[in-house]
XYZ file of C-alpha atoms in Angstrom:
517
model
C 27.241 3.576 -21.156
C 29.719 0.876 -20.055
C 33.280 1.411 -21.178
C 35.062 -1.082 -23.309
C 37.693 -1.924 -20.724
C 35.227 -2.751 -18.038
C 32.820 -4.812 -20.382
C 32.232 -8.376 -19.197
C 33.856 -11.182 -21.227
C 31.966 -13.235 -23.453
C 31.352 -17.041 -22.714
C 30.060 -19.819 -24.684
C 28.534 -23.100 -23.192
C 29.465 -26.056 -25.373
C 27.672 -29.347 -24.662
C 28.477 -32.853 -26.057
C 26.755 -36.247 -25.545
C 27.892 -36.606 -21.962
C 29.278 -33.303 -20.615
C 29.528 -29.520 -21.162
C 32.417 -26.978 -20.999
C 32.457 -23.149 -20.638
C 34.674 -21.258 -23.147
C 35.747 -17.662 -22.588
C 35.845 -15.349 -25.534
C 35.769 -14.283 -28.462
C 38.129 -12.738 -29.094
C 40.275 -15.923 -28.758
C 43.956 -15.775 -27.910
C 45.949 -17.689 -30.735
C 42.644 -18.318 -32.514
C 41.527 -20.900 -29.997
C 39.153 -20.480 -27.135
C 40.317 -20.882 -23.387
C 38.287 -23.107 -21.129
C 36.795 -21.610 -17.981
C 35.051 -24.801 -16.842
C 36.305 -28.054 -18.171
C 34.072 -31.049 -19.054
C 31.279 -31.408 -16.390
C 28.996 -34.491 -16.858
C 25.468 -33.608 -17.679
C 22.395 -34.466 -19.734
C 21.333 -30.862 -20.124
C 22.443 -27.304 -19.255
C 20.600 -24.029 -19.320
C 21.480 -20.319 -18.363
C 19.096 -18.111 -16.451
C 17.909 -15.225 -18.806
C 20.118 -12.585 -17.089
C 23.227 -15.103 -17.216
C 23.687 -14.990 -13.460
C 23.096 -18.751 -12.782
C 23.474 -21.950 -14.813
C 21.178 -24.971 -14.270
C 22.769 -28.438 -14.995
C 20.655 -31.577 -15.208
C 23.110 -34.363 -14.144
C 20.583 -37.365 -14.138
C 16.799 -37.874 -14.033
C 16.828 -37.011 -10.333
C 19.923 -34.614 -9.881
C 19.987 -30.945 -10.732
C 22.883 -28.551 -9.964
C 22.898 -24.735 -10.034
C 26.176 -22.919 -10.789
C 27.091 -19.294 -9.995
C 28.322 -18.044 -13.545
C 30.496 -15.484 -12.020
C 32.546 -17.950 -10.087
C 31.798 -21.035 -12.265
C 31.164 -22.888 -8.721
C 28.245 -25.123 -7.815
C 26.091 -23.371 -5.369
C 23.046 -25.752 -4.869
C 22.201 -29.270 -5.534
C 18.419 -30.456 -5.937
C 17.457 -34.220 -5.646
C 14.213 -34.470 -7.539
C 13.129 -38.064 -8.410
C 11.848 -38.629 -11.974
C 12.296 -35.073 -13.217
C 11.074 -34.579 -16.698
C 11.871 -30.846 -17.165
C 13.353 -28.049 -15.167
C 13.733 -24.230 -15.716
C 15.302 -21.287 -13.986
C 13.406 -18.180 -13.375
C 14.691 -15.074 -15.432
C 17.021 -13.727 -12.624
C 17.951 -17.298 -11.417
C 16.120 -16.847 -7.998
C 13.954 -19.964 -8.466
C 14.220 -23.486 -10.013
C 10.929 -24.977 -11.379
C 10.747 -28.811 -11.848
C 8.196 -31.017 -13.486
C 8.094 -34.737 -12.179
C 6.178 -37.663 -13.656
C 3.020 -37.820 -11.833
C 2.350 -41.069 -9.962
C -1.275 -40.187 -9.000
C -3.907 -37.832 -10.372
C -3.757 -35.402 -7.394
C -0.043 -35.448 -6.805
C 1.619 -31.982 -6.780
C 4.282 -32.578 -9.352
C 5.249 -29.116 -10.296
C 7.508 -27.560 -7.705
C 9.078 -24.125 -7.387
C 12.335 -24.106 -5.365
C 14.309 -21.204 -3.777
C 17.968 -21.390 -5.067
C 19.121 -19.474 -1.959
C 17.592 -21.793 0.630
C 16.943 -24.981 -1.382
C 13.393 -25.040 -0.014
C 10.167 -25.667 -1.900
C 8.147 -22.474 -1.939
C 5.200 -23.592 -3.995
C 3.742 -26.809 -5.508
C 0.792 -27.520 -7.830
C -0.454 -30.653 -9.885
C -0.169 -30.697 -13.716
C -1.339 -33.681 -15.794
C 0.889 -33.345 -18.819
C 3.766 -31.159 -20.102
C 4.035 -29.675 -23.590
C 6.097 -27.054 -25.109
C 3.138 -24.649 -25.116
C 2.427 -25.110 -21.298
C 6.068 -25.181 -19.878
C 7.314 -23.509 -17.787
C 4.033 -23.761 -15.890
C 4.641 -20.723 -13.854
C 5.556 -17.601 -15.759
C 7.798 -14.750 -14.571
C 8.237 -11.297 -16.002
C 11.993 -10.381 -16.737
C 12.344 -8.639 -13.369
C 10.371 -11.339 -11.544
C 8.101 -8.661 -10.157
C 4.827 -10.349 -11.845
C 4.228 -14.171 -11.765
C 1.296 -16.097 -13.139
C 0.055 -19.474 -14.058
C -2.683 -20.711 -16.501
C -5.607 -22.729 -14.973
C -9.008 -23.840 -16.279
C -10.823 -20.683 -17.614
C -8.593 -18.268 -15.731
C -5.081 -16.759 -15.417
C -3.864 -16.827 -11.747
C -1.415 -14.333 -10.183
C 0.942 -14.805 -7.122
C 2.453 -12.551 -4.633
C 6.176 -12.704 -5.676
C 7.319 -11.792 -2.055
C 5.466 -14.657 -0.447
C 4.266 -17.753 -2.478
C 2.794 -19.290 0.701
C -0.087 -16.985 0.141
C -0.957 -19.033 -2.951
C -3.106 -17.293 -5.646
C -3.755 -13.777 -4.718
C -5.672 -12.686 -7.994
C -7.667 -14.354 -10.648
C -8.348 -13.224 -14.186
C -11.404 -15.080 -15.602
C -11.048 -15.914 -19.283
C -13.660 -18.497 -20.532
C -11.953 -21.320 -22.565
C -8.348 -19.896 -22.279
C -5.910 -22.339 -23.786
C -2.695 -20.350 -23.718
C -1.346 -17.125 -22.005
C 1.806 -15.206 -22.426
C 3.005 -12.688 -19.785
C 4.645 -9.596 -21.148
C 8.339 -9.761 -20.252
C 9.427 -6.143 -19.201
C 7.477 -4.734 -17.538
C 5.152 -7.515 -16.620
C 2.190 -5.283 -17.018
C 0.049 -7.169 -19.320
C -0.927 -10.728 -20.199
C -2.119 -12.032 -23.614
C -4.815 -14.823 -23.605
C -5.536 -17.140 -26.444
C -9.135 -18.837 -26.610
C -9.493 -21.354 -29.495
C -12.442 -21.571 -31.927
C -15.401 -23.282 -30.276
C -19.012 -24.109 -31.575
C -18.992 -21.640 -34.340
C -17.458 -18.796 -32.120
C -14.159 -17.602 -33.704
C -10.792 -17.934 -31.794
C -9.497 -14.871 -30.090
C -6.416 -13.273 -28.659
C -7.035 -10.726 -25.848
C -4.763 -8.469 -23.898
C -5.450 -7.688 -20.152
C -3.862 -5.458 -17.793
C -2.074 -7.315 -14.814
C -2.448 -4.481 -12.367
C -6.123 -4.912 -12.140
C -6.687 -8.585 -13.021
C -10.021 -8.622 -11.402
C -11.256 -6.330 -14.254
C -11.989 -8.881 -16.997
C -12.382 -6.201 -19.812
C -9.516 -6.643 -22.391
C -7.511 -3.556 -23.447
C -7.277 -5.073 -26.935
C -8.789 -8.082 -28.822
C -8.667 -9.839 -32.240
C -10.741 -12.586 -33.357
C -9.780 -15.171 -36.085
C -11.621 -17.805 -37.936
C -9.619 -20.908 -39.175
C -7.146 -20.794 -36.361
C -5.391 -23.994 -34.939
C -2.541 -22.514 -32.963
C -1.031 -19.225 -32.212
C 2.437 -17.709 -31.307
C 2.333 -14.698 -29.031
C 5.301 -12.492 -29.104
C 5.662 -9.535 -26.812
C 7.991 -6.510 -27.336
C 10.363 -4.980 -24.702
C 8.270 -2.308 -23.117
C 5.166 -4.325 -23.187
C 3.397 -2.120 -25.543
C 2.855 -4.331 -28.568
C 2.016 -8.077 -29.306
C 2.721 -9.929 -32.513
C 0.367 -12.912 -33.052
C 1.256 -15.550 -35.542
C -2.011 -17.206 -36.359
C -1.651 -20.822 -37.897
C -4.398 -22.932 -39.550
C -3.765 -26.564 -40.417
C -5.819 -26.206 -43.636
C -5.287 -23.669 -46.325
C -8.688 -22.983 -47.939
C -6.943 -21.613 -51.102
C -5.080 -24.960 -51.609
C -1.921 -23.060 -52.192
C 0.015 -24.564 -49.290
C 0.215 -28.083 -48.034
C 1.251 -26.865 -44.566
C -1.871 -24.817 -44.078
C -2.024 -21.018 -43.888
C -0.768 -18.386 -41.480
C -1.410 -14.731 -40.792
C 0.231 -12.016 -38.741
C -1.670 -9.697 -36.458
C -0.441 -6.819 -34.437
C -2.168 -5.542 -31.166
C -1.062 -2.530 -28.967
C -1.829 -2.279 -25.185
C -3.161 1.350 -25.871
C -5.703 -0.085 -28.241
C -4.543 2.101 -31.191
C -3.857 -0.962 -33.519
C -5.838 -4.265 -33.745
C -5.380 -5.750 -37.086
C -3.371 -7.657 -39.667
C 0.099 -6.500 -40.561
C 0.157 -5.294 -44.235
C 2.218 -7.912 -45.883
C 2.924 -7.646 -49.737
C 3.270 -11.240 -50.573
C 0.921 -14.243 -50.097
C 2.157 -17.295 -48.313
C 3.283 -18.489 -44.830
C 4.788 -16.376 -42.110
C 8.314 -17.889 -41.681
C 9.495 -15.686 -38.811
C 8.421 -12.488 -36.943
C 10.816 -10.978 -34.362
C 10.966 -7.671 -32.364
C 14.143 -5.721 -32.159
C 15.721 -5.586 -28.746
C 14.477 -1.905 -28.247
C 10.870 -2.977 -29.000
C 10.431 -0.022 -31.444
C 10.445 -2.039 -34.626
C 9.799 -5.671 -35.897
C 10.768 -7.707 -38.862
C 8.816 -10.197 -40.737
C 9.976 -13.103 -43.222
C 6.907 -14.176 -45.202
C 5.537 -15.535 -48.483
C 6.136 -18.278 -50.813
C 9.815 -18.971 -51.682
C 11.753 -16.863 -52.426
C 10.466 -15.332 -49.331
C 10.137 -11.568 -48.641
C 11.417 -9.733 -45.645
C 10.143 -6.344 -44.379
C 10.758 -4.134 -41.291
C 8.052 -2.274 -39.623
C 7.837 0.387 -37.071
C 5.726 0.272 -33.836
C 2.958 1.900 -35.826
C 3.041 -1.058 -38.335
C 4.386 1.178 -41.152
C 6.844 -0.521 -43.438
C 10.480 0.938 -42.793
C 12.696 -1.049 -45.010
C 12.464 -3.757 -47.520
C 15.243 -6.456 -47.180
C 14.652 -8.082 -50.581
C 13.653 -11.612 -51.357
C 15.566 -14.882 -51.084
C 15.657 -18.460 -49.549
C 15.118 -17.104 -46.061
C 13.030 -18.153 -43.019
C 14.923 -16.585 -40.070
C 15.550 -13.007 -38.548
C 18.017 -12.385 -35.847
C 18.275 -8.873 -34.378
C 21.568 -7.534 -33.000
C 21.127 -6.901 -29.234
C 22.989 -3.649 -29.590
C 20.876 -2.388 -32.407
C 22.027 -1.185 -35.902
C 22.627 -4.685 -37.360
C 20.451 -7.806 -38.048
C 20.986 -11.092 -39.871
C 18.506 -12.522 -42.374
C 19.042 -16.303 -42.927
C 17.590 -19.375 -44.337
C 18.117 -22.455 -42.013
C 16.359 -25.788 -41.526
C 15.425 -27.194 -44.954
C 16.946 -24.190 -46.634
C 20.553 -24.079 -47.826
C 21.907 -21.757 -45.193
C 22.268 -18.295 -46.986
C 22.975 -15.421 -44.548
C 22.731 -11.746 -45.313
C 24.077 -9.181 -42.751
C 22.309 -5.656 -42.683
C 23.020 -2.343 -41.275
C 19.305 -1.357 -40.935
C 20.086 2.220 -39.647
C 22.103 2.997 -42.639
C 19.841 0.796 -44.738
C 22.745 -1.034 -46.446
C 23.855 -4.666 -46.754
C 27.280 -5.553 -45.265
C 27.890 -8.928 -46.469
C 26.552 -12.268 -47.444
C 27.650 -15.797 -46.665
C 26.513 -19.367 -45.910
C 26.168 -21.634 -42.886
C 24.793 -24.779 -44.222
C 22.884 -27.255 -41.892
C 22.630 -24.744 -39.114
C 20.253 -25.754 -36.276
C 20.764 -22.800 -33.803
C 21.873 -19.201 -34.468
C 22.342 -16.106 -32.200
C 24.114 -12.901 -31.793
C 26.683 -12.377 -29.009
C 25.462 -10.025 -26.116
C 27.901 -7.302 -27.158
C 26.567 -7.571 -30.751
C 29.961 -7.947 -32.547
C 29.636 -11.696 -33.381
C 27.080 -14.121 -34.804
C 27.257 -17.814 -33.955
C 25.579 -20.739 -35.741
C 25.738 -24.376 -34.680
C 24.950 -27.699 -36.228
C 23.752 -29.899 -33.557
C 22.498 -33.515 -32.662
C 19.944 -35.002 -32.472
C 18.563 -32.825 -35.426
C 21.658 -33.615 -37.456
C 24.063 -36.547 -36.754
C 26.816 -35.534 -39.066
C 28.939 -32.383 -39.763
C 28.282 -31.054 -36.168
C 30.162 -27.906 -35.407
C 30.323 -24.238 -34.456
C 30.832 -21.283 -36.740
C 31.369 -17.697 -35.431
C 31.087 -14.811 -37.848
C 31.857 -11.100 -37.476
C 28.851 -8.627 -37.559
C 29.304 -8.285 -41.325
C 29.390 -12.026 -42.158
C 33.019 -12.692 -42.368
C 34.083 -16.044 -40.711
C 36.059 -15.550 -37.578
C 36.151 -19.180 -36.035
C 35.123 -22.645 -36.908
C 35.315 -25.973 -35.041
C 33.968 -29.337 -35.922
C 32.705 -32.081 -33.418
C 32.053 -35.799 -33.632
C 28.739 -34.893 -31.719
C 27.574 -31.524 -30.567
C 24.282 -31.063 -28.705
C 24.249 -27.357 -27.687
C 26.158 -24.125 -28.182
C 24.887 -21.048 -26.344
C 26.206 -17.620 -25.493
C 26.113 -16.682 -21.779
C 23.367 -14.026 -21.571
C 24.598 -10.570 -20.463
C 22.712 -7.237 -20.480
C 23.744 -5.435 -23.904
C 23.819 -2.209 -21.722
C 27.052 -3.540 -20.022
C 29.008 -3.239 -23.213
C 30.070 -0.121 -24.990
C 28.574 1.690 -28.044
C 28.448 -0.724 -31.008
C 30.275 1.646 -33.294
C 33.308 1.820 -30.799
C 33.190 -2.084 -30.239
C 33.418 -2.946 -34.006
C 36.313 -0.463 -34.527
C 38.414 -2.421 -32.008
C 37.768 -5.794 -33.811
C 40.605 -7.173 -35.764
C 38.720 -8.251 -38.921
C 40.504 -11.503 -39.945
C 38.472 -13.770 -42.035
C 39.015 -17.670 -42.376
C 38.685 -19.430 -45.559
C 35.734 -21.634 -45.090
C 36.806 -24.877 -46.525
C 34.679 -28.022 -46.603
C 34.355 -29.778 -43.235
C 37.122 -32.144 -42.556
C 36.541 -33.000 -38.913
C 39.994 -31.535 -37.978
C 38.958 -28.315 -36.326
C 39.164 -24.744 -37.707
C 41.192 -24.256 -40.996
C 44.632 -22.835 -40.424
C 44.783 -20.360 -43.384
C 43.478 -16.834 -42.817
C 43.228 -13.731 -44.928
C 42.890 -10.259 -43.777
C 39.699 -8.462 -44.997
C 40.061 -4.863 -46.078
C 36.553 -3.627 -46.280
C 33.404 -4.760 -44.605
C 31.527 -4.813 -47.752
C 33.954 -7.041 -49.632
C 34.809 -9.419 -46.747
C 32.432 -12.048 -47.990
C 30.937 -11.676 -51.353
C 27.692 -13.430 -52.122
C 28.325 -17.068 -53.016
C 27.841 -18.103 -56.602
C 24.844 -20.236 -57.516
C 25.765 -23.924 -58.358
C 25.397 -24.628 -61.967
C 22.460 -26.744 -63.032
C 23.311 -30.405 -63.608
C 23.832 -31.305 -67.254
C 24.041 -34.948 -68.461
C 27.357 -35.993 -70.107
C 25.839 -36.221 -73.653
C 24.485 -32.760 -73.426
C 27.968 -31.486 -72.551
C 29.511 -33.364 -75.418
C 26.818 -32.046 -77.771
C 27.424 -28.431 -76.794
C 31.088 -28.889 -77.400
C 30.319 -30.439 -80.846
C 27.903 -27.674 -81.632
C 30.447 -25.012 -80.635
C 33.035 -26.700 -82.777
C 30.675 -26.762 -85.843
C 29.989 -23.022 -85.506
C 33.714 -22.208 -84.886
C 33.040 -21.168 -81.269
C 35.073 -21.772 -78.167
C 33.364 -24.423 -76.117
C 31.905 -22.977 -72.873
C 33.044 -25.849 -70.757
C 36.345 -27.818 -70.823
C 36.161 -30.934 -73.061
C 36.261 -34.329 -71.561
C 39.271 -36.657 -72.240
C 37.514 -38.772 -74.901
C 36.201 -35.687 -76.626
C 39.698 -34.129 -76.488
C 41.285 -37.380 -78.063
C 38.674 -37.403 -80.783
C 39.216 -33.832 -81.581
C 43.026 -34.390 -81.862
C 42.395 -37.319 -84.122
C 40.094 -35.288 -86.430
C 42.668 -32.479 -86.632
C 45.539 -35.033 -87.631
C 43.278 -36.465 -90.295
C 42.663 -32.920 -91.557
C 46.427 -32.211 -91.656
C 47.115 -35.407 -93.461
C 44.458 -34.850 -96.140
C 45.718 -31.291 -96.668
C 49.408 -32.567 -97.007
C 48.287 -35.454 -99.396
C 46.359 -32.917 -101.595
C 49.295 -30.492 -101.700
C 51.885 -33.220 -102.701
C 49.598 -34.518 -105.501
């Protein structure tokens, strides 16, 4: 286990409309981040999965690659009419997609970062979120594949000039997902066709010529799927979405969650205890358990082990997002997007809630690699106002807040969680100072701080706003309270107070007249 003193420092990439900067921390000296790399012009930026390299798109024909350890530019690629680009997980290769000018043009190119040379090219008609990157790598880059017509094709990672070295035939395959670590299996989705149900099948990569799946699940009423592998490549979660809900309960169609294991021990639906959509399903970083947020609002959240047995109920609420802490022990359950931004922080090992807070209008959210901080960001173009970054402690207390005129991106630089010390030791060293989260003023983080004493009391659950009541109803309740000799529940308006004083004076006058007569 890495010692705390030798742990890498945390870094945050912050991108505005025209440039990006790299911050170091948290923790921040004097409550403000220091800048490792000052404003570099770009239109996009993305880290490799291991955090070794940073890809910066500077124009529609210029892509730079930076070494993250030195923050220096190490390679520049000139690629005309580039539409999309992606780094391989270890930053060894750059993959680009160009607008095709002809039907047979090889417009997808794999470049070596080290030499700057193109190592492989292929043609691809269009690019969607589902089929990009076109060439998939396992996390260790030992297995590489691509989806083609009716087959999944594999490459020799040591020599791309050999082209396709192995083909896995899957009739009608529309999507494929390579397991991340190890890259031992690939999941293939075949849509519904001519009365034959849709299916998801798992194949072993080591013997791709053998076309018998190790696991399979069929579905009727299936429009799209999300395929989610765990670390260890032993289990696959399949979120099945249908455009139409036959029960007419949901305008957005219906969804199911299936679980398949590579040993064939489990091929079926996850036993959920509430009807409604699957909002989010995520594996823990260990790959030994997964969490699901599901059901009509208020949604329910449940943790399951790798045998699909329920481990812990996280309750119900306005939630649609699960974020697992990379160091284990903690998780955040939240409601973002069209929900009001409630967040609840859990210690799922000790089965207790640590704190609750809100991060309204959050577009992105993620734990820091050391597991001590949780960052949310409100970004354009999704939201054009109230753009900013909030960083919370592991228990939900607010640590840092900064507002921007326009913010397009805020990402942690990836690091292996194993480079940091034990999470219990890390959180002991935190100075838990909580900001008072005032309304956004556009003036940066609020100055006032208050020291929190206990984790459980750092951020009590926010009170629900009172329901709207028209003015006449408020006055009516005050009058009714007065008639029955009760104290009004709400403060009286100025007019009501004036009238009340008039009535009291009239009563006093009548009483004095009666006594004098």
